[in-house]
CSV table of C-alpha atoms and ligand atoms in Angstrom, one decimal:
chain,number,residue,atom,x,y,z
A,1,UNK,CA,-10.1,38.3,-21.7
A,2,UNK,CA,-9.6,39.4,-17.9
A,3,UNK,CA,-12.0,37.2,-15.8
A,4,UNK,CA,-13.0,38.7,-12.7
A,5,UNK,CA,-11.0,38.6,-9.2
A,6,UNK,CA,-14.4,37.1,-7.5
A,7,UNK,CA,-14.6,33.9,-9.6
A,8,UNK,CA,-11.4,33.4,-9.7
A,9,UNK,CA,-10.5,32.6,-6.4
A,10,UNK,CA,-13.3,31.7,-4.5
A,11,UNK,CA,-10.5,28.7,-3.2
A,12,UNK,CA,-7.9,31.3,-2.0
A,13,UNK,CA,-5.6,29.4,-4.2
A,14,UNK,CA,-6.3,25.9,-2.5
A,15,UNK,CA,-8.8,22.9,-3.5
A,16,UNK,CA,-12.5,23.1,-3.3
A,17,UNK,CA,-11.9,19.4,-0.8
A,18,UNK,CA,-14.0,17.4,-3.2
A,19,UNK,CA,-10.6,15.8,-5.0
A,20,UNK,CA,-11.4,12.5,-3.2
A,21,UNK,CA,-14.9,12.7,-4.5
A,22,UNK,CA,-13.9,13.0,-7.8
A,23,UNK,CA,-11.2,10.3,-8.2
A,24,UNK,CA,-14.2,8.1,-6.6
A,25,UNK,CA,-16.5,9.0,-9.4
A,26,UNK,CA,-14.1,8.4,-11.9
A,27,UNK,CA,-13.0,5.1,-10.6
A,28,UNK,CA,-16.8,4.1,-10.6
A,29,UNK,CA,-17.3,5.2,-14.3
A,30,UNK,CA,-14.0,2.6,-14.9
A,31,UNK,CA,-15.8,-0.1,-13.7
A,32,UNK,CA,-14.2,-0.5,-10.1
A,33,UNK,CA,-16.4,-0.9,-7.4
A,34,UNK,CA,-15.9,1.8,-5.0
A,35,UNK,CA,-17.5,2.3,-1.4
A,36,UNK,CA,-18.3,5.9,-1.4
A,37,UNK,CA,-18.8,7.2,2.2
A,38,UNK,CA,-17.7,10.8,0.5
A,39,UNK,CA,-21.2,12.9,0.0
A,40,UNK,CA,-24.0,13.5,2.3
A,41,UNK,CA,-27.2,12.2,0.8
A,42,UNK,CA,-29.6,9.7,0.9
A,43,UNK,CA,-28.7,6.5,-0.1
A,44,UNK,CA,-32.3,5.0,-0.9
A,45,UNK,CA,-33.0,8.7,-2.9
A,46,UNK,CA,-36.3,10.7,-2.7
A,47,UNK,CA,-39.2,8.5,-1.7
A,48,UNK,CA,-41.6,7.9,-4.5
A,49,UNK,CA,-44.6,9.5,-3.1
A,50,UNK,CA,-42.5,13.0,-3.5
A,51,UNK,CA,-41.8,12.4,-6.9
A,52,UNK,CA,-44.9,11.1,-7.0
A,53,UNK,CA,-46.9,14.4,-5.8
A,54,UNK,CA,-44.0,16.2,-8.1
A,55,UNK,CA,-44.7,14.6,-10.9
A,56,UNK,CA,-49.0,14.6,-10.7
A,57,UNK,CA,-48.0,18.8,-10.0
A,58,UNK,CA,-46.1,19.4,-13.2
A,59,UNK,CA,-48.5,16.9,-15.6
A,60,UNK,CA,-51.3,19.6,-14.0
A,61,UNK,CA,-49.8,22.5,-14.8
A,62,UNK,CA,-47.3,23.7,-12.5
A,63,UNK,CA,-45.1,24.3,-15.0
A,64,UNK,CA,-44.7,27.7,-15.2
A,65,UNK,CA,-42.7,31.0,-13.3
A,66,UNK,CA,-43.6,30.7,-9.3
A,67,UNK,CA,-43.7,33.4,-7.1
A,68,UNK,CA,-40.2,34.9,-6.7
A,69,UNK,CA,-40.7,34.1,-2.9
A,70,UNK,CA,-42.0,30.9,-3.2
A,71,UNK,CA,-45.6,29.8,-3.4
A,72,UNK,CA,-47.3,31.6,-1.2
A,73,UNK,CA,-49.3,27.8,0.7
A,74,UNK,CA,-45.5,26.7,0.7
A,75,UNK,CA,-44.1,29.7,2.7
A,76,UNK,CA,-46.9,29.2,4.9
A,77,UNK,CA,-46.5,25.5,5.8
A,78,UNK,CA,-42.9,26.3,6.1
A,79,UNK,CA,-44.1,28.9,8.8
A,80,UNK,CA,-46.6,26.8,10.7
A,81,UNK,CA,-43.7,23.7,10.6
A,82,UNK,CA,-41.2,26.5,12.2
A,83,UNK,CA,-43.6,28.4,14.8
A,84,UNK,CA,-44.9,24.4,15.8
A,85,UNK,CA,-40.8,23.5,16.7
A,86,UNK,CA,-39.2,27.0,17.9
A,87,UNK,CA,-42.3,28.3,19.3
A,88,UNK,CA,-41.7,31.9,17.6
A,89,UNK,CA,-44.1,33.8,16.1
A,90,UNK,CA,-43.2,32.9,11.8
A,91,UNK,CA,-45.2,33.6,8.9
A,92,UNK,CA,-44.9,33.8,5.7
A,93,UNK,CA,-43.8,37.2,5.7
A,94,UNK,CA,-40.8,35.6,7.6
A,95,UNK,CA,-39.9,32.8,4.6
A,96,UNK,CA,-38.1,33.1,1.5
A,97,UNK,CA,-37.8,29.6,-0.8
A,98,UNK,CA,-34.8,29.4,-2.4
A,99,UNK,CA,-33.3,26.5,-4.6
A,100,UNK,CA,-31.5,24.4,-2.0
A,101,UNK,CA,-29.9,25.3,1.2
A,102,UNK,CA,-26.9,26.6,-0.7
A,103,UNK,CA,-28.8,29.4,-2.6
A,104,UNK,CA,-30.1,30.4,1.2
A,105,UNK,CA,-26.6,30.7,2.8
A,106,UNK,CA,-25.6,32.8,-0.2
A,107,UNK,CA,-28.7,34.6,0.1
A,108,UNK,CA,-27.9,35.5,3.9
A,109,UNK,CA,-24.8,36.3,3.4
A,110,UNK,CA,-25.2,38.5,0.8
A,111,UNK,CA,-28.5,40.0,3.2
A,112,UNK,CA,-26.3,40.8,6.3
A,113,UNK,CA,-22.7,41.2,5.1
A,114,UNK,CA,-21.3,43.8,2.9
A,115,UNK,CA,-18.5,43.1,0.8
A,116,UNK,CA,-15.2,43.8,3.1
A,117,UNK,CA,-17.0,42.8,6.1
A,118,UNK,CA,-15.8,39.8,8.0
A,119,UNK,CA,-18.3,36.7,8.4
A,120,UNK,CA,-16.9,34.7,11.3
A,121,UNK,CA,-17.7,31.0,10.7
A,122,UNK,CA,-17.0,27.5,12.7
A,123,UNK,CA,-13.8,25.1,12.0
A,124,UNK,CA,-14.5,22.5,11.1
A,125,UNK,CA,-16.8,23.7,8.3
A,126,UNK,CA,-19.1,22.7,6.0
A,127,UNK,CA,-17.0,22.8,2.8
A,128,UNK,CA,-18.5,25.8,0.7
A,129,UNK,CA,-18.3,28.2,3.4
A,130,UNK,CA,-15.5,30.5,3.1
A,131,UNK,CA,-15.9,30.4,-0.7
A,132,UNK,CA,-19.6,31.3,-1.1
A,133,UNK,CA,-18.4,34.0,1.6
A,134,UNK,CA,-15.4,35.3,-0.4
A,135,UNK,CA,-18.1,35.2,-3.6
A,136,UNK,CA,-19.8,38.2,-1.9
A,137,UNK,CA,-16.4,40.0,-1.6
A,138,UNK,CA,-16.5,39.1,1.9
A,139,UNK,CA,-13.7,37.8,4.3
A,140,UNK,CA,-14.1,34.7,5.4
A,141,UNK,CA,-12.8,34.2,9.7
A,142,UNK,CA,-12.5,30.8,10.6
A,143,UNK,CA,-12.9,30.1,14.0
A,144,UNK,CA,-11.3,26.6,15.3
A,145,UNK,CA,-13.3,24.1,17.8
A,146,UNK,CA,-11.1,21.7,19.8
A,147,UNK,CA,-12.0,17.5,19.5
A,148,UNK,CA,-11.8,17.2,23.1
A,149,UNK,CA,-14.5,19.7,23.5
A,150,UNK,CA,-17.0,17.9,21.4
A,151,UNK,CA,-15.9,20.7,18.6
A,152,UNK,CA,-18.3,22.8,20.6
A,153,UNK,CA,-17.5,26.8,19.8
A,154,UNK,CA,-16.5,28.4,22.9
A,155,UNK,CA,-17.4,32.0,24.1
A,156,UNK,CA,-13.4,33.1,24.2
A,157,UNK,CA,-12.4,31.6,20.8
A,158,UNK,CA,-15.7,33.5,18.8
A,159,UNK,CA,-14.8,36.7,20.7
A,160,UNK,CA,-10.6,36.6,19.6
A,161,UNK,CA,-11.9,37.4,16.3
A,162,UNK,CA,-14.3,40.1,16.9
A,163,UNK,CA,-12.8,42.9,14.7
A,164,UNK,CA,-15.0,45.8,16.0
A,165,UNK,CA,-17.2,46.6,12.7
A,166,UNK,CA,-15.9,44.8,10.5
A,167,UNK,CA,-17.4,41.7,12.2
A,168,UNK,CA,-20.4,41.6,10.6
A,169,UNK,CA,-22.3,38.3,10.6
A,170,UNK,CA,-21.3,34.8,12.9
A,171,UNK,CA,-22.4,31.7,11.0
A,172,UNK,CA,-22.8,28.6,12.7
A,173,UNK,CA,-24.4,24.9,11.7
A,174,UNK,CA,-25.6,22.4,14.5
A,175,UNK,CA,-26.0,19.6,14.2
A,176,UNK,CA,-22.5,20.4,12.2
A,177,UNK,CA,-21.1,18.7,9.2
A,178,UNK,CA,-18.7,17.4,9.4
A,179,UNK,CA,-18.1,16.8,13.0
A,180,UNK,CA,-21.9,16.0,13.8
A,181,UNK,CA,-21.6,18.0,17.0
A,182,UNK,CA,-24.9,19.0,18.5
A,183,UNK,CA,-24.5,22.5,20.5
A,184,UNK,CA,-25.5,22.4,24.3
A,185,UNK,CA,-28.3,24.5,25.6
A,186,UNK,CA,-24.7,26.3,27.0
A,187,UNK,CA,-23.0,26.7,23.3
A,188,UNK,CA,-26.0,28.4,22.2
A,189,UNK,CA,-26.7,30.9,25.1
A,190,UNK,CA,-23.1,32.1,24.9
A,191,UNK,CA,-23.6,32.6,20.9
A,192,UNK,CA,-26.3,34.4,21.3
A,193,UNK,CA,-24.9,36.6,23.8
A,194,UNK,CA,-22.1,37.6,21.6
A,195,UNK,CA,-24.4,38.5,18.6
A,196,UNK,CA,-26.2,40.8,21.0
A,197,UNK,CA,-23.1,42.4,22.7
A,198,UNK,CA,-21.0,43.0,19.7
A,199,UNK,CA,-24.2,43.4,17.4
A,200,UNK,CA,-23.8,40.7,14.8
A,201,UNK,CA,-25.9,38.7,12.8
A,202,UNK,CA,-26.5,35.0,13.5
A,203,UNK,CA,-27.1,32.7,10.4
A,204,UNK,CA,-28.0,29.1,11.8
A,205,UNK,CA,-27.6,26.8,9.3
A,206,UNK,CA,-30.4,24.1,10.4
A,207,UNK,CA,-30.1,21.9,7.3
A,208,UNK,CA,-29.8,18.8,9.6
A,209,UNK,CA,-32.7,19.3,12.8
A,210,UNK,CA,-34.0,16.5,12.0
A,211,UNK,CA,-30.8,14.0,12.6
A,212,UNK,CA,-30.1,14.7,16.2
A,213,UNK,CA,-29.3,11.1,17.8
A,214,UNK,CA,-28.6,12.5,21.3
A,215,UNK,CA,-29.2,15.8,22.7
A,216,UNK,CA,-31.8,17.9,21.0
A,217,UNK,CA,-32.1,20.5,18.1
A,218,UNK,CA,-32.4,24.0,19.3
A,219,UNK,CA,-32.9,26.9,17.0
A,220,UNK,CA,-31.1,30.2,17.8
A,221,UNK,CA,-33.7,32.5,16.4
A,222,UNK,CA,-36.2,31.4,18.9
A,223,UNK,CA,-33.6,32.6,21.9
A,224,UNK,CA,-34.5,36.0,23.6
A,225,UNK,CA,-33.6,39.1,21.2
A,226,UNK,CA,-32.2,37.1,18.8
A,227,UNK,CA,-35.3,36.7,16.0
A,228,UNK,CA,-34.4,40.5,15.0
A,229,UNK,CA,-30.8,39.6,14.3
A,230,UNK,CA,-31.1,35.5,13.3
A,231,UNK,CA,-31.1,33.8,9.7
A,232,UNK,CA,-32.2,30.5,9.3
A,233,UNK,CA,-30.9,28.4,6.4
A,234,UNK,CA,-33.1,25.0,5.9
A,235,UNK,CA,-33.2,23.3,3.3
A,236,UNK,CA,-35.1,19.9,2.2
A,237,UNK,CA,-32.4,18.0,0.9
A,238,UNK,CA,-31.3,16.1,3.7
A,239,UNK,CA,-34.7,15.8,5.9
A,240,UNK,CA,-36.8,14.8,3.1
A,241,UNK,CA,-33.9,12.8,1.1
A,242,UNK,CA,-34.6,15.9,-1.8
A,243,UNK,CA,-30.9,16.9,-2.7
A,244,UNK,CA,-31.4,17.2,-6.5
A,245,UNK,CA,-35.0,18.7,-6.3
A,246,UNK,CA,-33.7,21.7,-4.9
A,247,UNK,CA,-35.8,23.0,-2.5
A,248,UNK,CA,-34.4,25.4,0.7
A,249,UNK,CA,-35.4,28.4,2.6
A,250,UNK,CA,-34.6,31.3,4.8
A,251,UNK,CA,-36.3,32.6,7.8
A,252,UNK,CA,-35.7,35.9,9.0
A,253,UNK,CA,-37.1,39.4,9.8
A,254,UNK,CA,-39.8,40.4,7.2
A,255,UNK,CA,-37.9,43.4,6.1
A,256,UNK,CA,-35.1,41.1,5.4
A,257,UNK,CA,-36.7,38.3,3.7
A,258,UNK,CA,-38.4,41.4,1.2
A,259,UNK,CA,-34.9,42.5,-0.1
A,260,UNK,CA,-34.1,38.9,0.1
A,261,UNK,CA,-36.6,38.2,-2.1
A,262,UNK,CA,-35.6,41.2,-4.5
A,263,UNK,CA,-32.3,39.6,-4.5
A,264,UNK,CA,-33.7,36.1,-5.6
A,265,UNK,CA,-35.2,38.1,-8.4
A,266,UNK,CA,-31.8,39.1,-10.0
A,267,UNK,CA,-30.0,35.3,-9.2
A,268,UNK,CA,-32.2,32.4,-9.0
A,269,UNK,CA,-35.5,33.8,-9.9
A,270,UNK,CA,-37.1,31.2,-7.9
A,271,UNK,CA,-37.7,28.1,-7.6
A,272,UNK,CA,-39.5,25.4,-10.0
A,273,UNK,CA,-43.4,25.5,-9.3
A,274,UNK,CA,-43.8,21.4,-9.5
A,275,UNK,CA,-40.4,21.4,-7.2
A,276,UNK,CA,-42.7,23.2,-4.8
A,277,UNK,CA,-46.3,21.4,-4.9
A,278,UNK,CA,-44.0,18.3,-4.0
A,279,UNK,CA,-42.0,20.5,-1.2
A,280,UNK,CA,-45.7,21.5,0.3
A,281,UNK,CA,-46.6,17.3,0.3
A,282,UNK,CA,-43.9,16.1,1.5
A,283,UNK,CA,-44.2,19.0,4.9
A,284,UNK,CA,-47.8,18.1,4.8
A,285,UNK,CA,-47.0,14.0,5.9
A,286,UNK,CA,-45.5,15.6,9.0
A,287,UNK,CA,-42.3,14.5,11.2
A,288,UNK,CA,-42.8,11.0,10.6
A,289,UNK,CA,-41.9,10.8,7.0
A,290,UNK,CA,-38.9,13.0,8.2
A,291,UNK,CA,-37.7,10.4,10.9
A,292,UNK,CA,-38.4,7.9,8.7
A,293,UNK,CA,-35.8,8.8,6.2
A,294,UNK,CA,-33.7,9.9,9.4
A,295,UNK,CA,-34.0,6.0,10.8
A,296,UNK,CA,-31.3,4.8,8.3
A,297,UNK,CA,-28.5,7.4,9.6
A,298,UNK,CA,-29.5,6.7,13.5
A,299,UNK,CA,-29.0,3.0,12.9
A,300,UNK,CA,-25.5,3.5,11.1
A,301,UNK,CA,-24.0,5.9,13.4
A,302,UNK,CA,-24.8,3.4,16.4
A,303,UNK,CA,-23.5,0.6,13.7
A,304,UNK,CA,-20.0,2.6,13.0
A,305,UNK,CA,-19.2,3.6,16.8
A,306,UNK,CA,-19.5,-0.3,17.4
A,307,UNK,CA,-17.3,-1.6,15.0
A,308,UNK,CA,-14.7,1.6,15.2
A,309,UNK,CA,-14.9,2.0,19.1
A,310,UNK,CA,-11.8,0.1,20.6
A,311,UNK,CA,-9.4,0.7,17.3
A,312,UNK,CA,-5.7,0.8,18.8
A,313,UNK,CA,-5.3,3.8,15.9
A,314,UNK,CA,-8.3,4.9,15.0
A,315,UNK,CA,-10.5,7.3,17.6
A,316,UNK,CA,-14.3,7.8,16.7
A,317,UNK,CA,-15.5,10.8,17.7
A,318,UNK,CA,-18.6,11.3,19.4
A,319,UNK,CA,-21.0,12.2,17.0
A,320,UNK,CA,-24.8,13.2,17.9
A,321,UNK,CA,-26.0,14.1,14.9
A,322,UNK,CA,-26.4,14.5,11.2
A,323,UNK,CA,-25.0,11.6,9.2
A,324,UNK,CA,-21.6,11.4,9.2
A,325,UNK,CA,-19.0,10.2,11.5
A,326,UNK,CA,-15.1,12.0,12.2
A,327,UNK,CA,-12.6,9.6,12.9
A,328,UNK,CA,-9.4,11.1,14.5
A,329,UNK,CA,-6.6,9.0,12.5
A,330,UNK,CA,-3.6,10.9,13.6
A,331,UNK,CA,-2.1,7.6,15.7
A,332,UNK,CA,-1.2,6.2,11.8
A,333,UNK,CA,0.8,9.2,11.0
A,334,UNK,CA,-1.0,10.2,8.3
A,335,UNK,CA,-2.2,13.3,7.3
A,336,UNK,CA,-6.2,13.0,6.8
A,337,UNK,CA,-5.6,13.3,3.0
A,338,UNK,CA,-3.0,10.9,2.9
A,339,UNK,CA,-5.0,8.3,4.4
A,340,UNK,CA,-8.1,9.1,2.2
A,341,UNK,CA,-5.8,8.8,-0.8
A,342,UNK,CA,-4.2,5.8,0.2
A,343,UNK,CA,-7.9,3.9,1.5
A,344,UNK,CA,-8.9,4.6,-2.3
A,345,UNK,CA,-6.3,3.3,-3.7
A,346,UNK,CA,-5.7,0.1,-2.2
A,347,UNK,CA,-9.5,-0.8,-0.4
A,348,UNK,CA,-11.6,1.4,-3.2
A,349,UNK,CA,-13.1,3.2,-0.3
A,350,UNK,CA,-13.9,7.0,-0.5
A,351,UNK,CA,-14.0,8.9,2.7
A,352,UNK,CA,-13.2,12.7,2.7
A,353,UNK,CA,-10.3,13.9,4.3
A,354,UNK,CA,-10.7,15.8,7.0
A,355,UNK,CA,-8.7,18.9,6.2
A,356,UNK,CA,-11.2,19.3,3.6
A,357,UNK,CA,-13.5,21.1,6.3
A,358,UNK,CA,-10.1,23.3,7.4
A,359,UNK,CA,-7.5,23.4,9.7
A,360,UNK,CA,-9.5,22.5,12.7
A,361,UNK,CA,-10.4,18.6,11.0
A,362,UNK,CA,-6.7,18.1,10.1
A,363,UNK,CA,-5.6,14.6,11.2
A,364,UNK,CA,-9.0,13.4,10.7
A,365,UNK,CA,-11.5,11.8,8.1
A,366,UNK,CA,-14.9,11.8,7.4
A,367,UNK,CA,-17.3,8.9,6.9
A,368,UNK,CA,-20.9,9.4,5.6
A,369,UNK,CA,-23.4,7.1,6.4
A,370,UNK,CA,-25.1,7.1,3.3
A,371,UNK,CA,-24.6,3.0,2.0
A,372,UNK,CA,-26.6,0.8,2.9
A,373,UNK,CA,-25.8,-1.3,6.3
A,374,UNK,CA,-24.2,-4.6,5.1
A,375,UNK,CA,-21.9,-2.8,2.8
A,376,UNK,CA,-21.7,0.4,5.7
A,377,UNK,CA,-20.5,-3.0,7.9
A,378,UNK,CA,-18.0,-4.1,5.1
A,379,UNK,CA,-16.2,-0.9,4.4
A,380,UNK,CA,-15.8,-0.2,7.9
A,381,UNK,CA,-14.5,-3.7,8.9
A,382,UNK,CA,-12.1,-2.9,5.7
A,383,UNK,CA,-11.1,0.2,7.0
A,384,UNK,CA,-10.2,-1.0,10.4
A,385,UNK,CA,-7.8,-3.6,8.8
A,386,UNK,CA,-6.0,-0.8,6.6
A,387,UNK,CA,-5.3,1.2,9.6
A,388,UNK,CA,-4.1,-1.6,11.9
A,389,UNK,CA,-2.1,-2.9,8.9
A,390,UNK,CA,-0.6,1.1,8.4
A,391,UNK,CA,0.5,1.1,11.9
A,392,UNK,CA,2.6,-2.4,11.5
B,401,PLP,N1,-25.3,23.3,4.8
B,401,PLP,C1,-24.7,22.2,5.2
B,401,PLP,C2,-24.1,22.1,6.6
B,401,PLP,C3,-24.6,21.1,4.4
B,401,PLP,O1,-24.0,20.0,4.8
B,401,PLP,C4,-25.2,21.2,3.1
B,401,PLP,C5,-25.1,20.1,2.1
B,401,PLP,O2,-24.4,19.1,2.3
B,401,PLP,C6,-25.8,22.4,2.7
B,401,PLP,C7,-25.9,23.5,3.6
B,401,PLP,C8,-26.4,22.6,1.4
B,401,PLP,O3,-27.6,21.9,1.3
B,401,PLP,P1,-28.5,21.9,0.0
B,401,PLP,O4,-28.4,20.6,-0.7
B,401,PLP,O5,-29.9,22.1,0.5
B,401,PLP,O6,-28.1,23.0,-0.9
């Protein structure tokens, strides 16, 4: 049987980037004991009060079909937190829940680009970009960031790849993973400039706002003209350590959010109801259960630049948020993947290469900060010795 163009090559005939993830996974199951700095989540999991509040919701009851939209005390405290930190008007007219921050990109794409449009994105990227855009029979148009700039978009590069209307949507993500690049009061004005000029949407993947180490988080929607023609994706997976509960959202226009939600009525159907009564706790403790589970990623990315600052072939990049460090490793002569492969192989440390984010990250590798310090200390030390020993 004929499977269908769309699923078929979501990859454009290249690797989904998550090869060293796998071998790392496999090598664990074998019994070797691998230091896996590959995947961005929270090394101490979700705290036990969440599962706590999830688990006292489902033994009540809240077991059955939510709202399509999300629970409607949900969408509100998701509102309140947004209107409280951007100062725009938001209610819950303006908030669609979705299963994880990936079901809310997909959704916002699928909201604001039709298929054959072009959705121009950021280099380096966060892996599942340009696939989940070519899923909607989109095109995907990366747009690269230079190192030297702090991987910081810049008004000239966004506007080479204006293609009249075919340029639909511009999708951006600070703080960025993988670079951790925080955009400047200066990034964002010019952005949001472009979107207006050349009438395009903005989708601002927020999923880390609440990892910024220096600098501070701004949201674009909240910029003048720009809530009519802005996105949101959030999500709680990374500010409330909930990556397999599943819990994201989208904030947009109302009308937008409605045919969003019709949407979410024909894919996801929603989101589980216990998922939710534990979402609506864990907003309700507030930003201090939020920079609490940030705390651990602060410390490390203070820890890493210490031990990785002064490398004769390694250059750490400066990274001001999220929780993941780039290291520029192109003094070895290695390609980003060549190095990952080979750190895996001899030290049993998985980072992910850096051309797993696209051309832009080529040359350079990406550390997450999610094991715990001692062993954080220990792989880095590790990896500082396989690169000096490379370069003899
Ligand atoms: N956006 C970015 C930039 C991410 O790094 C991730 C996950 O790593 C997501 C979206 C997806 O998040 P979620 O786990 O909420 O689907």
């Amino acid at each position: 049987m004929k499977i269908a163009q769309r699923v078929q090559n979501l990859n454009a005939g290249g690797s989904d980037g998550w090869e060293l993830f796998t071998t790392a996974r496999q090598m664990r199951a074998d019994g070797v004991d691998v230091i896996n700095l590959t995947v961005g989540e929270a090394d101490t999991g979700t705290p036990a009060a969440i599962l706590d509040a999830m688990h006292k919701a489902a033994l009540s009851g809240a077991t059955g079909y939510a709202p399509i939209a999300g629970l409607p005390e949900l969408r509100d405290a998701i509102a309140a937190r947004t209107q409280d930190r951007t100062g725009m008007r938001t209610t819950r007219d303006n908030v669609l829940v979705t299963p994880g921050g990936q079901a809310a990109l997909y959704a916002a794409i699928a909201g604001t680009t039709d298929p054959g449009q072009h959705v121009l994105y950021i280099e380096p990227h966060f892996t599942s970009y340009p696939s989940t855009i070519r899923s909607l029979g989109a095109v995907p148009i990366g747009i690269g960031t230079d190192p030297e700039n702090g991987f910081q978009p810049t008004a000239t590069d966004i506007t080479a790849r204006i293609d009249g209307v075919r340029s639909r949507t511009l999708l951006i993500n600070s703080p960025n993973n993988p670079t951790g690049a925080v955009y400047s009061t200066d990034t964002f004005d010019q952005i949001a400039q472009i979107a207006r000029d050349h009438d395009l949407w903005l989708i601002s993947d927020e999923v880390y706002e609440t990892q910024v180490w220096r600098g501070q988080h701004i949201s674009p929607r909240a910029l003048t003209g720009m809530a009519p023609r802005t996105l949101v994706v959030n999500s709680l997976s990374k500010s409330h350590a909930m990556t397999g509960s599943r819990l994201g959202w989208v904030t947009g226009p109302s009308e937008m959010i409605a045919h969003l939600s019709e949407l979410s009525n024909n894919t996801t159907f929603g989101v589980a109801t216990f998922v939710q009564h534990a979402a609506l706790w864990a907003l309700q403790q507030g930003p201090s259960l939020e920079a609490e589970i940030a705390a651990p990623f602060g410390r490390r990315n203070a820890l890493a630049r210490h031990i990785l600052e002064g490398h004769p072939s390694l250059r750490v990049l400066p990274s001001d948020g999220a929780m993941y460090v780039m290291l520029d490793i192109r003094e070895t002569g290695l390609s980003g993947l060549d190095f990952a492969r080979d750190l895996l192989r001899r030290e049993a440390i998985a980072v992910m290469p850096g051309e797993s984010f696209g051309p832009a990250a080529a040359g350079h590798i990406r550390l997450a900060l999610t094991v715990e310090d001692r062993r954080l200390e220990n792989a880095l030390d590790r990896l500082c010795g396989f690169a000096l020993r490379l370069a003899a």
